[in-house]
mmCIF file of C-alpha atoms in Angstrom:
data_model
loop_
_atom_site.group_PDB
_atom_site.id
_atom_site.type_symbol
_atom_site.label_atom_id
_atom_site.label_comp_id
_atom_site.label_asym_id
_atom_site.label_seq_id
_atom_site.Cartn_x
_atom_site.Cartn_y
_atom_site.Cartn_z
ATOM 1 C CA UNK A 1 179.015 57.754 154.978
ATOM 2 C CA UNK A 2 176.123 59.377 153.311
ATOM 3 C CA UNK A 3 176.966 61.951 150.356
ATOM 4 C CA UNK A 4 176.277 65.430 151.064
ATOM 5 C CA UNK A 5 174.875 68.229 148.872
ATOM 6 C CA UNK A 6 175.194 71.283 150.119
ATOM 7 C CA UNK A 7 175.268 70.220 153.742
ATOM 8 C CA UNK A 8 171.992 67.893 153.147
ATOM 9 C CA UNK A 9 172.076 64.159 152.871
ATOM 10 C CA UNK A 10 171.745 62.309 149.608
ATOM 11 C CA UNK A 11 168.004 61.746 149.413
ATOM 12 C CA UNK A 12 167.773 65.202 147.798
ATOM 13 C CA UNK A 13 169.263 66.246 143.951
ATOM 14 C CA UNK A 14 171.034 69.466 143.327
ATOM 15 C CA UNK A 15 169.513 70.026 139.770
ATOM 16 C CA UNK A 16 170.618 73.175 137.467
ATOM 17 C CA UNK A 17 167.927 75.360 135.809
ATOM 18 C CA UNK A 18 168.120 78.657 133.716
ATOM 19 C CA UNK A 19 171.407 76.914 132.359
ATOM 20 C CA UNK A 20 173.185 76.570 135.575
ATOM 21 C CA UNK A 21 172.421 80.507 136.715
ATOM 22 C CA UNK A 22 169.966 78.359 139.280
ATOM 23 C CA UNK A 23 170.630 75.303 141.688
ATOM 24 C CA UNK A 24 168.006 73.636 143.321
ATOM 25 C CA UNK A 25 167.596 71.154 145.923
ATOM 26 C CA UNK A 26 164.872 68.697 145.071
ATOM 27 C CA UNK A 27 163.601 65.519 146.933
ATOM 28 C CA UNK A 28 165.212 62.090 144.707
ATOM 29 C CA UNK A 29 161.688 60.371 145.445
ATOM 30 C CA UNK A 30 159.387 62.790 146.176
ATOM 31 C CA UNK A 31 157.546 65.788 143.808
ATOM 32 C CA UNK A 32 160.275 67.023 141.723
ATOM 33 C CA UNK A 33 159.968 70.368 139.886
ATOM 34 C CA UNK A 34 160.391 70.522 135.760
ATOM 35 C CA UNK A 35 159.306 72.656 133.410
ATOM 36 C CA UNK A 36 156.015 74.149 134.267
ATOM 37 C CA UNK A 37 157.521 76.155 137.360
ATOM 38 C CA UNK A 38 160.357 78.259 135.058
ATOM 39 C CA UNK A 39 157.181 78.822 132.207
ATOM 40 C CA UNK A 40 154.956 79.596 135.312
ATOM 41 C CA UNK A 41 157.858 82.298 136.481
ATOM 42 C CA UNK A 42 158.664 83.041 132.583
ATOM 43 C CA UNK A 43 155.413 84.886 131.763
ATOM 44 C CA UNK A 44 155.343 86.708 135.033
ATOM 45 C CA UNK A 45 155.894 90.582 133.992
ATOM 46 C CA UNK A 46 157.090 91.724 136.792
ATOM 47 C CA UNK A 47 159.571 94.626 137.623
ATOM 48 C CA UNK A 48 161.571 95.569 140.089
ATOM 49 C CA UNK A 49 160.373 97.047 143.376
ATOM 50 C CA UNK A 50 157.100 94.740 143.396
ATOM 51 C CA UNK A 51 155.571 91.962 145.818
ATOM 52 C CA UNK A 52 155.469 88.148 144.762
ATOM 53 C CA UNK A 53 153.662 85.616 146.551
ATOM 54 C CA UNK A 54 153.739 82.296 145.382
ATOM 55 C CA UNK A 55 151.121 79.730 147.022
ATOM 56 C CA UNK A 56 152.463 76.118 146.946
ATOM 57 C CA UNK A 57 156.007 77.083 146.364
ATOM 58 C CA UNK A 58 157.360 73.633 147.259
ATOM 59 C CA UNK A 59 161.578 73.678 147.121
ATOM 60 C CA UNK A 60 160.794 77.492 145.476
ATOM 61 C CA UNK A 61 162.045 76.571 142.061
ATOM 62 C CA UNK A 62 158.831 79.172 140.083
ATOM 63 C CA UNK A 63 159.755 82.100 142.614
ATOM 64 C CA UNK A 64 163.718 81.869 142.556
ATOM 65 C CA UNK A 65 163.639 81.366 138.439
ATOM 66 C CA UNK A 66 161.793 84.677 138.836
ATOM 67 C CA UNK A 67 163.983 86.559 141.643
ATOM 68 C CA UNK A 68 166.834 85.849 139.008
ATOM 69 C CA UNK A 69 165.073 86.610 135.535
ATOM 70 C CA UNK A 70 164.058 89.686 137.462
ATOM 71 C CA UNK A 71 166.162 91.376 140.486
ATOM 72 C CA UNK A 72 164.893 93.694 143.003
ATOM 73 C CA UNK A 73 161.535 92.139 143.958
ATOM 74 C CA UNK A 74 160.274 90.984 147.324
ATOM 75 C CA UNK A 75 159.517 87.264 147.088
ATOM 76 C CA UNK A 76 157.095 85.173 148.943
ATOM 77 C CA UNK A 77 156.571 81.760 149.594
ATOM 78 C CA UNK A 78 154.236 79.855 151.014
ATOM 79 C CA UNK A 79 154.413 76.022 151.489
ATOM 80 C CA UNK A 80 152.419 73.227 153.928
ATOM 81 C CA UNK A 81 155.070 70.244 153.678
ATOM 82 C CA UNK A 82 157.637 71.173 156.081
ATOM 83 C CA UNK A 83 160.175 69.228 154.298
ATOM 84 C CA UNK A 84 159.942 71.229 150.771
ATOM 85 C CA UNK A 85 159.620 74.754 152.709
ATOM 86 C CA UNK A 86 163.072 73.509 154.787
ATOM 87 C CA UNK A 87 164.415 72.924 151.101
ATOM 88 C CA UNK A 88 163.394 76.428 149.414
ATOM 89 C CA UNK A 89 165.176 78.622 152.244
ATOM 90 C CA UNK A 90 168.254 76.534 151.659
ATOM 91 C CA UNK A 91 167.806 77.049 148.211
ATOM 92 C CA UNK A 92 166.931 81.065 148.080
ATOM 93 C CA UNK A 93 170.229 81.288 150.638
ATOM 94 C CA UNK A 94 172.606 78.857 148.119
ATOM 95 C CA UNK A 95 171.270 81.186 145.408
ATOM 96 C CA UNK A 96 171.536 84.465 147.322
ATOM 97 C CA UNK A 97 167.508 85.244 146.571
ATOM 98 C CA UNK A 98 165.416 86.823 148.561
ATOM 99 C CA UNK A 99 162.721 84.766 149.336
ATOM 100 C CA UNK A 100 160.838 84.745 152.565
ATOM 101 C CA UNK A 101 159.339 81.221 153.388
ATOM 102 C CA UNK A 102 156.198 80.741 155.639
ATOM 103 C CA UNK A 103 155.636 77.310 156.412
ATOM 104 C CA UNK A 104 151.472 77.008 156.418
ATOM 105 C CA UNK A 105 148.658 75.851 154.703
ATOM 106 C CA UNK A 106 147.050 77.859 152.875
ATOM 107 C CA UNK A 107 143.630 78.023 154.265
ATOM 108 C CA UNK A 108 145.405 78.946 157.545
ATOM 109 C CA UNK A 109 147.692 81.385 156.484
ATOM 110 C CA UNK A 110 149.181 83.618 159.346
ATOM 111 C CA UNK A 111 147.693 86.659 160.371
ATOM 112 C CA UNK A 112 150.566 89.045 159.309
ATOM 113 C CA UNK A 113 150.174 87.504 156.257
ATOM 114 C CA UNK A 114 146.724 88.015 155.719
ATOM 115 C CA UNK A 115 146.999 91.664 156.089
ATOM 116 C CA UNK A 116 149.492 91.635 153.085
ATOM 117 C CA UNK A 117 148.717 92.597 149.421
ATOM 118 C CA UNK A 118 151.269 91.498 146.526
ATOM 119 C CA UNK A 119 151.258 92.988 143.308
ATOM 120 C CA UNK A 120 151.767 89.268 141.842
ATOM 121 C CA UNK A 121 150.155 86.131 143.443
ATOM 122 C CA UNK A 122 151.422 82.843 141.412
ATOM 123 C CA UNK A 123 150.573 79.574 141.996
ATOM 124 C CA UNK A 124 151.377 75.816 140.375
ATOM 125 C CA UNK A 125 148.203 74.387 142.054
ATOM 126 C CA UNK A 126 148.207 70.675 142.007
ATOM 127 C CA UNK A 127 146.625 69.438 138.265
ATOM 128 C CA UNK A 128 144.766 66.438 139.615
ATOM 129 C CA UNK A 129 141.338 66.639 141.648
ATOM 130 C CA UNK A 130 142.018 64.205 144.825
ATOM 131 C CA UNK A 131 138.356 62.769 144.921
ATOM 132 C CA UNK A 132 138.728 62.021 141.447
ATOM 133 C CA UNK A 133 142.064 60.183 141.805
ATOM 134 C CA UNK A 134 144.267 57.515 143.129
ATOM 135 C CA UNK A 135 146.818 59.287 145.555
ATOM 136 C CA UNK A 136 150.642 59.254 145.074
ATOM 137 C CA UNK A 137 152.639 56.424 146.809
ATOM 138 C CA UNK A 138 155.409 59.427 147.862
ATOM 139 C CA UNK A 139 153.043 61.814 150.550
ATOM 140 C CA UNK A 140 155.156 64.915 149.184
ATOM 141 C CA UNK A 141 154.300 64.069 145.698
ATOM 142 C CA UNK A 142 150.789 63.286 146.385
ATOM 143 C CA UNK A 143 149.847 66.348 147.937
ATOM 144 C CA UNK A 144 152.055 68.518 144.828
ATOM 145 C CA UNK A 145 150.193 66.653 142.471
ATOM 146 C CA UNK A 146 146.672 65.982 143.963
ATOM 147 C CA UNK A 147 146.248 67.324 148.026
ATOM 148 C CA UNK A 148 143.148 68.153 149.603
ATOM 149 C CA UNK A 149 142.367 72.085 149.172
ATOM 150 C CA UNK A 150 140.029 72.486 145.806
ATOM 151 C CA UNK A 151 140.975 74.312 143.261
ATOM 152 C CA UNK A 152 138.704 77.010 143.693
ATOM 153 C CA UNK A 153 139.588 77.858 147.285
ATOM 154 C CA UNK A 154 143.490 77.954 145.818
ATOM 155 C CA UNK A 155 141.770 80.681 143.728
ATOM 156 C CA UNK A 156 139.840 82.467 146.278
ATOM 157 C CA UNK A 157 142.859 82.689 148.474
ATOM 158 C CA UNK A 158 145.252 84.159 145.842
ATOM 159 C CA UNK A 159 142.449 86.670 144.818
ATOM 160 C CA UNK A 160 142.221 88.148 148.161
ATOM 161 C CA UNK A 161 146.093 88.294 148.454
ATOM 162 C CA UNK A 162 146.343 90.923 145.615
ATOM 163 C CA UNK A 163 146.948 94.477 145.658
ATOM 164 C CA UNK A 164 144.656 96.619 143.660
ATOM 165 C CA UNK A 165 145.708 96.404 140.053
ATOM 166 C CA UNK A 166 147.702 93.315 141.058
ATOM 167 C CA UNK A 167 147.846 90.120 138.466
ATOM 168 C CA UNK A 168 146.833 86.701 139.517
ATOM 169 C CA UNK A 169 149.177 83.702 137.161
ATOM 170 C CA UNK A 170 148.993 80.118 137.433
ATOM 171 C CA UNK A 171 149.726 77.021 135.416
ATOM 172 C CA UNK A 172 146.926 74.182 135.058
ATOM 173 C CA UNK A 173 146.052 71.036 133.111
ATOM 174 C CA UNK A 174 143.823 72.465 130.290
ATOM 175 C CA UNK A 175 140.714 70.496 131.247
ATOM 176 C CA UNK A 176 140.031 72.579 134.723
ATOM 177 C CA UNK A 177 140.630 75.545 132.632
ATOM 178 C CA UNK A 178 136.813 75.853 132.662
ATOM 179 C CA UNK A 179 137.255 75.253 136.597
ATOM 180 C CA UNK A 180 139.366 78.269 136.885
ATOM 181 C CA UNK A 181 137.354 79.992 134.565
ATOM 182 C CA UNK A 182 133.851 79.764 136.503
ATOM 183 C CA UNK A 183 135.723 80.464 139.871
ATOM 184 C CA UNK A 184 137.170 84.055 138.334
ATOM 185 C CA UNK A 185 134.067 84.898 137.387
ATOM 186 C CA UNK A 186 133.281 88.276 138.847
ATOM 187 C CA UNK A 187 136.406 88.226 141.075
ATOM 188 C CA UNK A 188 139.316 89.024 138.383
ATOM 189 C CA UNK A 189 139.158 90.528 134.855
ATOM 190 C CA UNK A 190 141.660 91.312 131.620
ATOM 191 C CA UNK A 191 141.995 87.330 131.566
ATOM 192 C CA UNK A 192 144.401 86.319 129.080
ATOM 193 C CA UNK A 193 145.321 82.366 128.317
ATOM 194 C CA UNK A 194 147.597 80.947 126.995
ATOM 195 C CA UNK A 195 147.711 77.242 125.990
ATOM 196 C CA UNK A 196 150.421 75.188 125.908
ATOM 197 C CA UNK A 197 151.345 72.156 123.666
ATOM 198 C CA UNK A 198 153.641 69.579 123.572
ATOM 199 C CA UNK A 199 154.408 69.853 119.885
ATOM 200 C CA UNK A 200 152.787 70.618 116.446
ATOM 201 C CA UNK A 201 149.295 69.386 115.962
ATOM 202 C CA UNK A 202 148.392 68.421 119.225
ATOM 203 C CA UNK A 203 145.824 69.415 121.649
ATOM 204 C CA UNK A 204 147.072 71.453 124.452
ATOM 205 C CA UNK A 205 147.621 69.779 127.740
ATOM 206 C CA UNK A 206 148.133 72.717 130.005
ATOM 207 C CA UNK A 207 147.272 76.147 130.327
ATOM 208 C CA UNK A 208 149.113 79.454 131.651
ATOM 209 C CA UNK A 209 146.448 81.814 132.981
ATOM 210 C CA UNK A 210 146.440 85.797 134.145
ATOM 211 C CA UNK A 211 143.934 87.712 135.466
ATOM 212 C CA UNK A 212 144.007 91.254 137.109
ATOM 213 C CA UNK A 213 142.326 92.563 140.548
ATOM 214 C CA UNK A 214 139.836 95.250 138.857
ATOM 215 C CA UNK A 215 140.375 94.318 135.389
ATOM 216 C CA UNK A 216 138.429 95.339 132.926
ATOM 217 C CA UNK A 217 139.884 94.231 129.467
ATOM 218 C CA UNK A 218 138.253 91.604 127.385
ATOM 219 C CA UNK A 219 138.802 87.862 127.645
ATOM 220 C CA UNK A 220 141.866 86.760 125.770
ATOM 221 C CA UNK A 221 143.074 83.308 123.721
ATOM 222 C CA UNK A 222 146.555 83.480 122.871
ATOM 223 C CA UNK A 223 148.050 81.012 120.346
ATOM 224 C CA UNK A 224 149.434 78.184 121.648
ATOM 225 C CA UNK A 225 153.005 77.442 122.710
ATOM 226 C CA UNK A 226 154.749 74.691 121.272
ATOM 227 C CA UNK A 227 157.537 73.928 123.534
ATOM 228 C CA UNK A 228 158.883 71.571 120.977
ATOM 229 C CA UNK A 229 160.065 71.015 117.118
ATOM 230 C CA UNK A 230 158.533 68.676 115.025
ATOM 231 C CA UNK A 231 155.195 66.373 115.391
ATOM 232 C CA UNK A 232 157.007 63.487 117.012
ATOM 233 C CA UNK A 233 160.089 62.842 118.968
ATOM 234 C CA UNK A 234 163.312 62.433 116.621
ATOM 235 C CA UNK A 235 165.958 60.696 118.750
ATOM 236 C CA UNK A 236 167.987 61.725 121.878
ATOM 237 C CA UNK A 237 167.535 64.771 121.391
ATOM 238 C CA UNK A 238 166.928 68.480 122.549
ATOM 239 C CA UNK A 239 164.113 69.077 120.592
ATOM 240 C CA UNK A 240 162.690 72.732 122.127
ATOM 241 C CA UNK A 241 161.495 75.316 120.487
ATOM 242 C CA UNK A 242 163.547 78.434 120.063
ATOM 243 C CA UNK A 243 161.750 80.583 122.342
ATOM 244 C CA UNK A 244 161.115 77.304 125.612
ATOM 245 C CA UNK A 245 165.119 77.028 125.010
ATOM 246 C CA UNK A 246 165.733 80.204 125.774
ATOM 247 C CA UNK A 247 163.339 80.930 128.611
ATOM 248 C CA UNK A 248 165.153 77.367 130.017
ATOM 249 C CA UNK A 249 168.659 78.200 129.642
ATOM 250 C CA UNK A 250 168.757 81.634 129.685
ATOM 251 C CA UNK A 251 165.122 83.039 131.305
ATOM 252 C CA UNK A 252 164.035 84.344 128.676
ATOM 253 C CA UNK A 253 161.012 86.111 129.143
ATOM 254 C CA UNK A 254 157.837 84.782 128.169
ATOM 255 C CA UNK A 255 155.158 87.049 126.235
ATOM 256 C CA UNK A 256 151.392 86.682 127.705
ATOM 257 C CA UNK A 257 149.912 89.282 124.792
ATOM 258 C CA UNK A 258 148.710 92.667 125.935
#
């Protein structure tokens, strides 16, 4: 007889994040969420009362590490693979979140939700441009890490989703930062980046990015994070920085500047 996590057969993982304060149900084989999703929810100021809509939620792992880090909002989700959007109720109801689930793509998104504004749109948009690429053997992971929308109409769509004032964040390979950049352009303003590195002396490989409907603030180039100790890995060890240890195991939050 098959194993069963919460009620759902074993093909899936029940993984802890924030420390255990979070359990999610991932695919074993498919696109399985690390990192980048609690860093993406990390640097998301947000406060209680306000709207979150996250495009390409997948099994909801950036929007639930931010319905804990921060109670009180009204989450959003919106995910194409029916699979992953079947796996992020289960997982804001095992977690008693509140995060509301629409099951679309994107560039179709349903009417009521087109006549919505959030005060936060954020968005893990796949890193790897599909014409450019080889696709994924797994379909779920191939469409997390390449599918078929470009990058700039993830953009487009998120911008129009925001409320006046409202912040756009996602998290990107740093090479399309000049992608995201160009596609901004005289849509969003007060952008601030911040890169991200794997440890001292090396180039960043990704990029956390927030811009703001009617901003008007100058352009912004944080520092960037190290996420961990040293220049190279020493052993079998937990080697994270201070600050990516405690916005892992304890959601910390994480600063974006002004």
């Amino acid at each position: 007889m098959a194993r069963l996590i919460w009620g759902v057969a074993e093909d899936v993982t029940c993984d802890a994040f924030l420390g255990g304060r979070l359990q999610i149900l991932q695919p074993r084989h498919g696109y399985r969420a690390g990192v980048d999703p609690v860093l993406l929810a990390a640097s998301i100021a947000a406060r209680a009362g306000q709207s979150v809509l996250e495009l390409g939620c997948g099994v909801g792992t950036a929007a639930l590490c931010l319905g804990r880090r921060v109670p009180g909002l009204a989450l959003t989700g919106v995910e194409v693979q029916t699979e992953y959007a079947d796996l992020a109720r289960r997982n804001a109801a095992a977690n008693d979140l509140p995060l509301e689930v629409i099951t679309a793509d994107l560039r179709a998104l349903p009417a009521g939700l087109r006549q919505r504004r959030f005060d936060h749109v954020i968005m893990n948009p796949p890193y790897f441009d599909r014409d450019s690429g080889t696709a994924a053997s797994d379909p779920g992971r191939d469409t997390a890490l390449g599918g078929d929308t470009p990058l700039a109409d993830w953009l487009d769509i998120g911008a129009r989703r925001l409320a006046p004032k409202g912040y756009l964040t996602l998290i990107q390979r740093i090479e399309r930062l000049p992608e995201v950049l160009s596609a901004l352009q005289g849509r969003l303003g007060s952008v601030v980046v911040l890169p991200i590195a794997g440890r001292t002396a090396r180039a960043p490989g990704l990029f956390i990015l927030r811009a703001r409907q009617e901003g008007r603030a100058p352009f912004c180039l944080l520092p960037a994070l190290e996420t961990h100790i040293g220049i190279a890995h020493d052993g079998d060890k937990d080697s994270y920085t201070p600050l990516v240890g405690a916005i892992l195991r304890s959601g910390a939050d994480l600063p974006m500047g002004r």
